[in-house]
Structure formats: structure tokens, C-alpha cells
CSV table of C-alpha atoms in Angstrom, one decimal:
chain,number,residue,atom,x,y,z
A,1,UNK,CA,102.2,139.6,91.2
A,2,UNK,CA,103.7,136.5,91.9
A,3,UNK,CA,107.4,136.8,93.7
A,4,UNK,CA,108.4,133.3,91.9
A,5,UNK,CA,108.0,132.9,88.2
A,6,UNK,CA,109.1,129.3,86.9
A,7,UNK,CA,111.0,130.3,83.5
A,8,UNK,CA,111.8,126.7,82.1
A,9,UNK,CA,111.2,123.0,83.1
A,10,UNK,CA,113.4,120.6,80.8
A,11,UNK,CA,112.8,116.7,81.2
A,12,UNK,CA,116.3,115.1,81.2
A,13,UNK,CA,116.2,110.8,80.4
A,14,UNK,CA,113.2,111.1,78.1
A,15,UNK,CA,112.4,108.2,76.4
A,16,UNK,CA,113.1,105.6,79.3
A,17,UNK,CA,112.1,102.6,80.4
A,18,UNK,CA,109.0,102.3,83.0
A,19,UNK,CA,110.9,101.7,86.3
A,20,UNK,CA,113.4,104.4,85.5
A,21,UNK,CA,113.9,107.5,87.9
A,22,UNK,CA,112.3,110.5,86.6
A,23,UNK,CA,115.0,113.5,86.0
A,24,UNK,CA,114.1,117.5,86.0
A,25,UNK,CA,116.2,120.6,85.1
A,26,UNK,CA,114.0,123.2,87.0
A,27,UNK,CA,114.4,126.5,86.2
A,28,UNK,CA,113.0,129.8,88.1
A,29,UNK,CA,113.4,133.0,88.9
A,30,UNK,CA,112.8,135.0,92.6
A,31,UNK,CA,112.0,139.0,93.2
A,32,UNK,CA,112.2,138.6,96.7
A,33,UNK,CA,113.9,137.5,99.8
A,34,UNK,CA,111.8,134.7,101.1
A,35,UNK,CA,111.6,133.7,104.7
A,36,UNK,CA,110.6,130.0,104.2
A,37,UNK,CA,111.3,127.2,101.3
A,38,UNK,CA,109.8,126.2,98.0
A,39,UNK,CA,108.3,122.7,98.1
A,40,UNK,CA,108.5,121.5,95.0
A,41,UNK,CA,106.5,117.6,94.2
A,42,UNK,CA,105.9,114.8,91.6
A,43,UNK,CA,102.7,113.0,91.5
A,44,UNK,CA,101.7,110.2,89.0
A,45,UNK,CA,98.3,109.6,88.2
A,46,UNK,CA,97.7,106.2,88.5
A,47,UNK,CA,94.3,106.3,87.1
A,48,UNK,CA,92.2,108.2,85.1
A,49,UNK,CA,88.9,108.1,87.1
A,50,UNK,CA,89.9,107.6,90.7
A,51,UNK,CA,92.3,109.7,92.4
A,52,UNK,CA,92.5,106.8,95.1
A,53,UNK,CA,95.7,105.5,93.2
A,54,UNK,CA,97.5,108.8,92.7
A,55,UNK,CA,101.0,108.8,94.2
A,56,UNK,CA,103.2,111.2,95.4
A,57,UNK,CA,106.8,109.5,93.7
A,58,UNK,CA,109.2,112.5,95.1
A,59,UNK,CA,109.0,116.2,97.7
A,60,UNK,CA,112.0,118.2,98.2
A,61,UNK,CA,112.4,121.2,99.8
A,62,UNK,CA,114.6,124.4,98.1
A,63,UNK,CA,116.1,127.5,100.0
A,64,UNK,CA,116.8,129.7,101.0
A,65,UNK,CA,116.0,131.3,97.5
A,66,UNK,CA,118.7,134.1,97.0
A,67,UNK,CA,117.2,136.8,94.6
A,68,UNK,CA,117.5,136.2,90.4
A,69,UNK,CA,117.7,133.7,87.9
A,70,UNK,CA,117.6,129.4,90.1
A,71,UNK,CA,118.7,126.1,89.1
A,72,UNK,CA,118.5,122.8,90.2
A,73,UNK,CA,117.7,119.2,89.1
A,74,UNK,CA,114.6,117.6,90.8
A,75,UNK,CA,115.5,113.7,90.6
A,76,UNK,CA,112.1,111.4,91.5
A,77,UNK,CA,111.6,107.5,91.3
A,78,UNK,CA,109.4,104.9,89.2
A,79,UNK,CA,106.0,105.1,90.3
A,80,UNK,CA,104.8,101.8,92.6
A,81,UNK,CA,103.3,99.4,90.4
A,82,UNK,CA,101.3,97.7,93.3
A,83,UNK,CA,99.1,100.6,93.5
A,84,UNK,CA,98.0,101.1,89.3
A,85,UNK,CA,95.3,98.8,88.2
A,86,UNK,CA,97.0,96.5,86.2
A,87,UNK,CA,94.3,98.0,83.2
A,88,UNK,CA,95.9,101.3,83.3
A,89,UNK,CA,99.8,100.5,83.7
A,90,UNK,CA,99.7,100.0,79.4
A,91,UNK,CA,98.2,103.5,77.8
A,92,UNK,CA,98.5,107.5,78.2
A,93,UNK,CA,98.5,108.7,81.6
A,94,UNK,CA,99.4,112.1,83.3
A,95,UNK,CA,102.7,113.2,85.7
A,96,UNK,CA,101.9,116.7,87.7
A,97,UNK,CA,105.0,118.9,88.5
A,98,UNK,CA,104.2,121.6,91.6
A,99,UNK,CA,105.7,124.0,93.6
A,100,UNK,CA,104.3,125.5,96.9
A,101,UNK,CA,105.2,128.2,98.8
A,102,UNK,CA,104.0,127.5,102.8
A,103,UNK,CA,101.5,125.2,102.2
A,104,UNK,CA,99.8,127.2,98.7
A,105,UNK,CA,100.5,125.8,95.4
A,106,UNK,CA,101.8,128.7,93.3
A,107,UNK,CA,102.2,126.5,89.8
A,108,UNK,CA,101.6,123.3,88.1
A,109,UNK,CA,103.1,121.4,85.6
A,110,UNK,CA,101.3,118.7,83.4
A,111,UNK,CA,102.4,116.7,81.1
A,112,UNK,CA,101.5,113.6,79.4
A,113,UNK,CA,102.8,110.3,79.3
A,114,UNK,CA,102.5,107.2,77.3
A,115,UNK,CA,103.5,103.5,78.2
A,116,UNK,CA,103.8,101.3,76.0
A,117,UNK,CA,105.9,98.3,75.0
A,118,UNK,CA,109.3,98.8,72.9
A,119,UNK,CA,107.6,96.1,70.1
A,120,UNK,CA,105.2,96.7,67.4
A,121,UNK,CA,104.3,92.9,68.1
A,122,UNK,CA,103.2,93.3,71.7
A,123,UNK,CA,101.7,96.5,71.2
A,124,UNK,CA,99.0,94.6,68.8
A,125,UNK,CA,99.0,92.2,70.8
A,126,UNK,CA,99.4,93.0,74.6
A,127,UNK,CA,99.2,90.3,77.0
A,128,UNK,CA,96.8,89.8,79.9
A,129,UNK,CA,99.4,90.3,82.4
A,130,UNK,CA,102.1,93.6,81.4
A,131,UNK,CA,105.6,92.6,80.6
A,132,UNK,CA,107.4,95.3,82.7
A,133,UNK,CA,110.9,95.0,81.2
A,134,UNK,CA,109.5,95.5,77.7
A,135,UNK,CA,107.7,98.8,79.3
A,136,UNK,CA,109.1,101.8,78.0
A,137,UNK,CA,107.7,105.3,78.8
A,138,UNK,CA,107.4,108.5,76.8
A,139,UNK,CA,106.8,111.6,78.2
A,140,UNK,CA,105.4,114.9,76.2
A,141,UNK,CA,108.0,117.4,77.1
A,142,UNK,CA,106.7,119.4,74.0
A,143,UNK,CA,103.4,119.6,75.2
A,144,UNK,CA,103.2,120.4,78.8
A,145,UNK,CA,99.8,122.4,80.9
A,146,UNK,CA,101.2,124.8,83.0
A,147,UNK,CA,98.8,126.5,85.8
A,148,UNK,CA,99.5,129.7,87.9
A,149,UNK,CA,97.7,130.5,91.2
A,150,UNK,CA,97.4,133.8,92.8
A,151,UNK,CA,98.5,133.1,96.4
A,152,UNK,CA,99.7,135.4,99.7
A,153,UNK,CA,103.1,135.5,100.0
A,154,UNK,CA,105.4,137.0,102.9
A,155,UNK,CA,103.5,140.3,103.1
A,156,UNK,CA,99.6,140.8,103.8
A,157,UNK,CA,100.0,143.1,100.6
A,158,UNK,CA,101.2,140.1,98.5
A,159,UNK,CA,97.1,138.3,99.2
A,160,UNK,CA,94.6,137.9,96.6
A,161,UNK,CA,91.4,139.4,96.9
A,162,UNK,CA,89.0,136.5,98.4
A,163,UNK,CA,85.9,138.9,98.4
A,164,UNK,CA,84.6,142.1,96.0
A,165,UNK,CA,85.5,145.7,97.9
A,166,UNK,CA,82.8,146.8,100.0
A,167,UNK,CA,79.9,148.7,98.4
A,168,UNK,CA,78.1,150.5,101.4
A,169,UNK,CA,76.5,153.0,98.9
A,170,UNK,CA,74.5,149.8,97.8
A,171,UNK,CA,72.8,149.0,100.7
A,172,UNK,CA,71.1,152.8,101.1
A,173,UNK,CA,69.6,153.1,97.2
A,174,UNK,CA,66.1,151.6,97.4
A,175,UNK,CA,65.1,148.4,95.7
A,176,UNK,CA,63.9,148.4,91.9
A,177,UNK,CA,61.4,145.9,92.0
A,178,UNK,CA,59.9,147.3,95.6
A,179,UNK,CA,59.7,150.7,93.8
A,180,UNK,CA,58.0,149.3,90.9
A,181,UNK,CA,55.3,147.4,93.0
A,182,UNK,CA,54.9,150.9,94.7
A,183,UNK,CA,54.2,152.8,91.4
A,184,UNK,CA,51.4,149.9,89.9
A,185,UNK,CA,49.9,149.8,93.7
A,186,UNK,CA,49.4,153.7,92.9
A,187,UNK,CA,48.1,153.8,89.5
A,188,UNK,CA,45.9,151.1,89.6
A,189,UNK,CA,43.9,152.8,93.4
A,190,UNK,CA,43.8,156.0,91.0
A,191,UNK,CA,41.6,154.2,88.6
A,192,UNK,CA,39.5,152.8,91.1
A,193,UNK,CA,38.5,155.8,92.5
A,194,UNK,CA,38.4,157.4,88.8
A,195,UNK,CA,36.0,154.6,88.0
A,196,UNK,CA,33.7,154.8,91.0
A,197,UNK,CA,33.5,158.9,90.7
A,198,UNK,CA,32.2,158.8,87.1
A,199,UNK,CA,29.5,155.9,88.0
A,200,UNK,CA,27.7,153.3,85.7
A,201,UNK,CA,25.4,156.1,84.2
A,202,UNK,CA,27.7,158.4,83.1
A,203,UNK,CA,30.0,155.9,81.4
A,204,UNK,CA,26.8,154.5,79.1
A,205,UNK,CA,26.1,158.5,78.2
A,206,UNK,CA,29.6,158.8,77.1
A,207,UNK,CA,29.9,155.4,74.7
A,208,UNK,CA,26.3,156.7,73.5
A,209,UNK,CA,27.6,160.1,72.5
A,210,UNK,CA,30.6,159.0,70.9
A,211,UNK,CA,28.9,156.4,68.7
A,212,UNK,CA,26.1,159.0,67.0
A,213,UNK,CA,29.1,161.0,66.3
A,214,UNK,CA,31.3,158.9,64.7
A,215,UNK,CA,28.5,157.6,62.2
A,216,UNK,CA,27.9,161.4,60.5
A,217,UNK,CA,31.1,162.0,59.2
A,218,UNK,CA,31.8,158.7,58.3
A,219,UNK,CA,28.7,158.9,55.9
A,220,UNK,CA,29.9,162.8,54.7
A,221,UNK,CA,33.6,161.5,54.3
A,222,UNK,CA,32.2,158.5,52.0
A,223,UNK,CA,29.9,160.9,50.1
A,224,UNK,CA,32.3,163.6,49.3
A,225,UNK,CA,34.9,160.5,48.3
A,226,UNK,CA,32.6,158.9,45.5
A,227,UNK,CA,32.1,162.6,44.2
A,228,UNK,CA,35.8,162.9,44.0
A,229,UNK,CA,36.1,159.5,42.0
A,230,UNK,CA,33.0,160.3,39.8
A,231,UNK,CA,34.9,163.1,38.4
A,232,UNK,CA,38.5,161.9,38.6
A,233,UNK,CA,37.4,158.9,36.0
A,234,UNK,CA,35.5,161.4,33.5
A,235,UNK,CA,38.9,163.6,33.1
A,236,UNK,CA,40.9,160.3,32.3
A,237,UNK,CA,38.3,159.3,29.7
A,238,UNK,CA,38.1,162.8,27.7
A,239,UNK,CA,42.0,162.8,28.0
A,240,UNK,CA,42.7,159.1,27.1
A,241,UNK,CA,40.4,159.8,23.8
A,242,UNK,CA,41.5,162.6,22.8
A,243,UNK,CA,45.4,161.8,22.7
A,244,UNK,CA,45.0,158.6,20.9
A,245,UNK,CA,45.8,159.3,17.6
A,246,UNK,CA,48.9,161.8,18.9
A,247,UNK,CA,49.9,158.7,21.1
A,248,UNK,CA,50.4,156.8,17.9
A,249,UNK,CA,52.3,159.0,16.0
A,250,UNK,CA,55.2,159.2,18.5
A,251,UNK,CA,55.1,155.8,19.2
A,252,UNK,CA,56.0,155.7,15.5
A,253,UNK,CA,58.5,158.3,15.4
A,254,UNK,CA,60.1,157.1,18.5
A,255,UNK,CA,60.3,153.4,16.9
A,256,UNK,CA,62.6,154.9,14.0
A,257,UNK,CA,64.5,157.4,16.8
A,258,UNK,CA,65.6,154.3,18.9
A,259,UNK,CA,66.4,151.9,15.6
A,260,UNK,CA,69.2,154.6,14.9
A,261,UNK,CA,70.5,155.1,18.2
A,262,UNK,CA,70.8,151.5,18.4
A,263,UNK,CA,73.0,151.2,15.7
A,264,UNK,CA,75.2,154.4,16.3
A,265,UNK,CA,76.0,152.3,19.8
A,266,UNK,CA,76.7,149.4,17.9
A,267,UNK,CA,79.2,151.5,15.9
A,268,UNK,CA,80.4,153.2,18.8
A,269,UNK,CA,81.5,149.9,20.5
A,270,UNK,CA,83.0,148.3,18.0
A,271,UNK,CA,85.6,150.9,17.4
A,272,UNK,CA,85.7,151.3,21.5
A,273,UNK,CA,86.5,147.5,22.1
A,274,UNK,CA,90.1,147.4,21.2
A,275,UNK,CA,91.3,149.8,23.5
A,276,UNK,CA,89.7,148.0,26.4
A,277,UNK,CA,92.5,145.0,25.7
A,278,UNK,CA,106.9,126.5,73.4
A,279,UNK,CA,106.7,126.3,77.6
A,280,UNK,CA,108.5,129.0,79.1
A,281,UNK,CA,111.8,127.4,78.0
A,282,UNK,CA,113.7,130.7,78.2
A,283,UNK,CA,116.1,131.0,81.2
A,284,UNK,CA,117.3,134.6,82.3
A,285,UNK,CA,121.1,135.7,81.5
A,286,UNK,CA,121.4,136.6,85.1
A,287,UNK,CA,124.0,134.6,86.9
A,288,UNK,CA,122.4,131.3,88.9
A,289,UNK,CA,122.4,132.0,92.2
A,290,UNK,CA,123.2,128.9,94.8
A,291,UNK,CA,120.1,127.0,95.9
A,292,UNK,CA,120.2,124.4,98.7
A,293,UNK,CA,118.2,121.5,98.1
A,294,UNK,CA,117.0,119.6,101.5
């Protein structure tokens, strides 16, 4: 459980232009005493694929942090624009809001940013070399990333866990696979000494054996099943011919049977068819408690 809890971060002179100090309500709340200050930074990411031109733009200590609901306005300046790539002053870029808690980031707050000029015109068009007066910058207050960190605090209690609990009951059970190596090892020197008990003699006396007794009931099973058939056909026959005529007659009887129900469900259903007709932007109520900003 974290002893700080940031409840709201509101950006102050949003739009502004480029070289314009950056302005943050900070809101948070505290649990506990603390013994030692928040550290609280603004970084601007120069560029998007080195961190080489990253730059802190402001650090300020807070405390002591009395316990409840804090307040305070984090003030930074305009990022350095010797250090950006002239490519990457125009475009989106990224500002990083964080708070540490001796030396171990607790939280982060990302947002995005776009510079661009204050023309439709020079936006079209840019020029090769950036107009900084007509540099405006926008940041995306709505939209911002916010990251929490587990981290130790004042008391050993407060740590994370850096490692899984000790399991010493794991280190006594045996090994699957040396067990299952153990049991094939067995099984396969049981045949072995299965095989060379029997000897090569015995085992051609036993595949002889089996093979004259499978052939006699094969040839019984086959006799007694063409019997069966013989007989099975002439009862169909004598039956077949002697229900013919019979067949014929209530074929014919049926025919007229159906032709009238057909027509009574005709009737039926024609008498039946009628009746079928946003970030954390909550602050506490508590009262603010006094913060001291170094």
C-alpha cells in the first residue's frame, strides 16, 4: 500500500506559447508521517529515439508532508532549445511528471504535447529553420499515463517483495523426470531378461501354435455364416411373394385414406388461420494541510 496517493494533477497555462514556463496544481494525499521529502520533477523529451537529449526543466523538494489531503503548484521553465534536434522541436513530443520518495520513484505522470505554429499557412508549409515566436504548444491534459510503483517506504514492512517466499519443501520431493528415467530403465532390463529366459526356440513354437489355431475357426465361423445367409435369403423370398398382392391392396386403400385427410387439414386450417392474426481529478474534502516547498 502506497503511504502517498496523488489524487489530481491539473495543468494551469494550457495552450501557451513554446518558451512559456510550465504551471502544475498538484494534488495528493499522505497516510503517514514521513521522515524525509517528496522530490517531485519535470522532464521533456527532447526526442523520440534517443534519450541523450532528454532534460530535466525543474526539481523541488516538498515537506514535511503533514497527514491528509496536499496542495501546491509546481512551476517549471521552457525546455532548452539548444539541446532538441532542430527536426523534433515542430511535432508531438512527451513531458514526464514524477515524484520520488528517497531516491524511488513512486509515480509518473505522462502526457503528450504538440508544437506547432499558431498559422494554418506555416503549418503546410514549415520552414527549414523553426520560427520560435510563432511556436505555440499544446499539452493533452485530458489524456494523461499515470504509473504507480511499489516501493519501501519508512518501515521494512512498507518493502515489496523482490523474491518468491521460500519453498524448502521443494527441494526434498524427488525430481519427475529422474523418476521417470528410473521406471523405463526398470521395465525395459525386465524384458531383457524375459526375452533371454524364453530363448529363440520357444518363441518360434509359440507363433507356430498360434497360427494353426487361428486358421480352424476362421474356416468354421465362415462356414456356419454362409449357412446362416443361405437361409436368411430363402425366408425373404417366400415372404416377399406371397404378400404381394396384399401389399397392393393397402397401397390402394391407403392412397384414398391419405387424399381425405389431406383435405380435412386443408379445411381445418382455413377456418384456424384467422385466429392466428478522467485522471484521478478528484481532490479529498479534507482540509489542505500546509506544505513547504524547498
Amino acid at each position: 500500500m502506497s503511504v502517498v496517493s496523488l489524487l489530481g494533477v491539473k495543468v494551469l497555462n494550457n495552450p501557451a506559447k513554446f518558451g512559456d514556463a510550465y504551471e502544475f496544481e498538484i494534488t495528493f494525499e499522505c497516510l503517514e508521517q514521513l521522515q524525509k521529502d517528496l522530490e517531485w520533477k519535470l522532464t521533456y523529451v527532447g526526442s523520440a529515439t534517443s534519450s541523450e537529449h532528454d532534460q530535466e526543466l525543474d526539481s523541488l523538494l516538498v515537506g514535511p508532508i503533514p497527514i491528509g489531503v496536499n496542495k501546491f503548484i509546481f512551476e517549471a521553465d521552457a525546455p532548452d532549445l539548444k539541446r532538441i534536434p532542430v527536426s523534433e522541436i515542430i511535432g508531438v513530443t512527451v513531458i514526464l511528471l514524477t515524484c520520488s520518495y528517497d531516491n524511488r520513484e513512486f509515480v509518473r505522470v505522462g502526457y503528450y504535447v504538440n508544437n506547432e505554429y499558431d498559422s494554418e499557412e506555416l503549418n503546410s508549409k514549415p520552414p527549414p529553420k523553426p520560427i520560435m515566436e510563432r511556436v505555440r504548444r499544446n499539452i493533452l491534459a485530458e489524456k494523461p499515463r499515470v504509473t504507480r510503483f511499489a516501493i519501501k517506504w519508512d518501515s521494512e514492512d512498507s518493502a515489496p517483495a523482490e523474491f518468491p517466499p521460500e519453498q524448502p519443501e521443494a527441494d526434498v520431493v524427488e525430481d519427475d523426470g529422474t523418476a521417470y528415467g528410473a521406471e523405463e530403465a526398470e521395465l525395459e532390463a525386465a524384458l531383457l531378461k524375459e526375452e533371454a529366459a524364453l530363448g529363440p526356440e520357444d518363441a518360434d513354437e509359440e507363433m507356430a501354435g498360434a497360427d494353426d489355431t487361428a486358421g480352424a475357426p476362421g474356416a468354421a465361423a465362415k462356414a456356419e455364416s454362409d449357412e446362416d445367409s443361405d437361409a436368411g435369403s430363402e425366408d425373404l423370398e417366400a415372404e416377399s411373394s406371397g404378400s404381394e398382392d396384399e401389399d397392393i391392396e393397402d397401397e390402394e386403400g391407403e392412397g384414398e385414406g391419405d387424399e381425405d385427410m389431406e383435405m380435412g387439414e386443408d379445411g381445418e386450417a382455413k377456418t384456424a388461420a384467422p385466429q392466428g392474426a478522467h485522471n484521478g481529478q478528484a481532490i479529498g474534502e479534507a482540509a489542505h494541510g500546509e506544505v513547504m516547498v524547498h
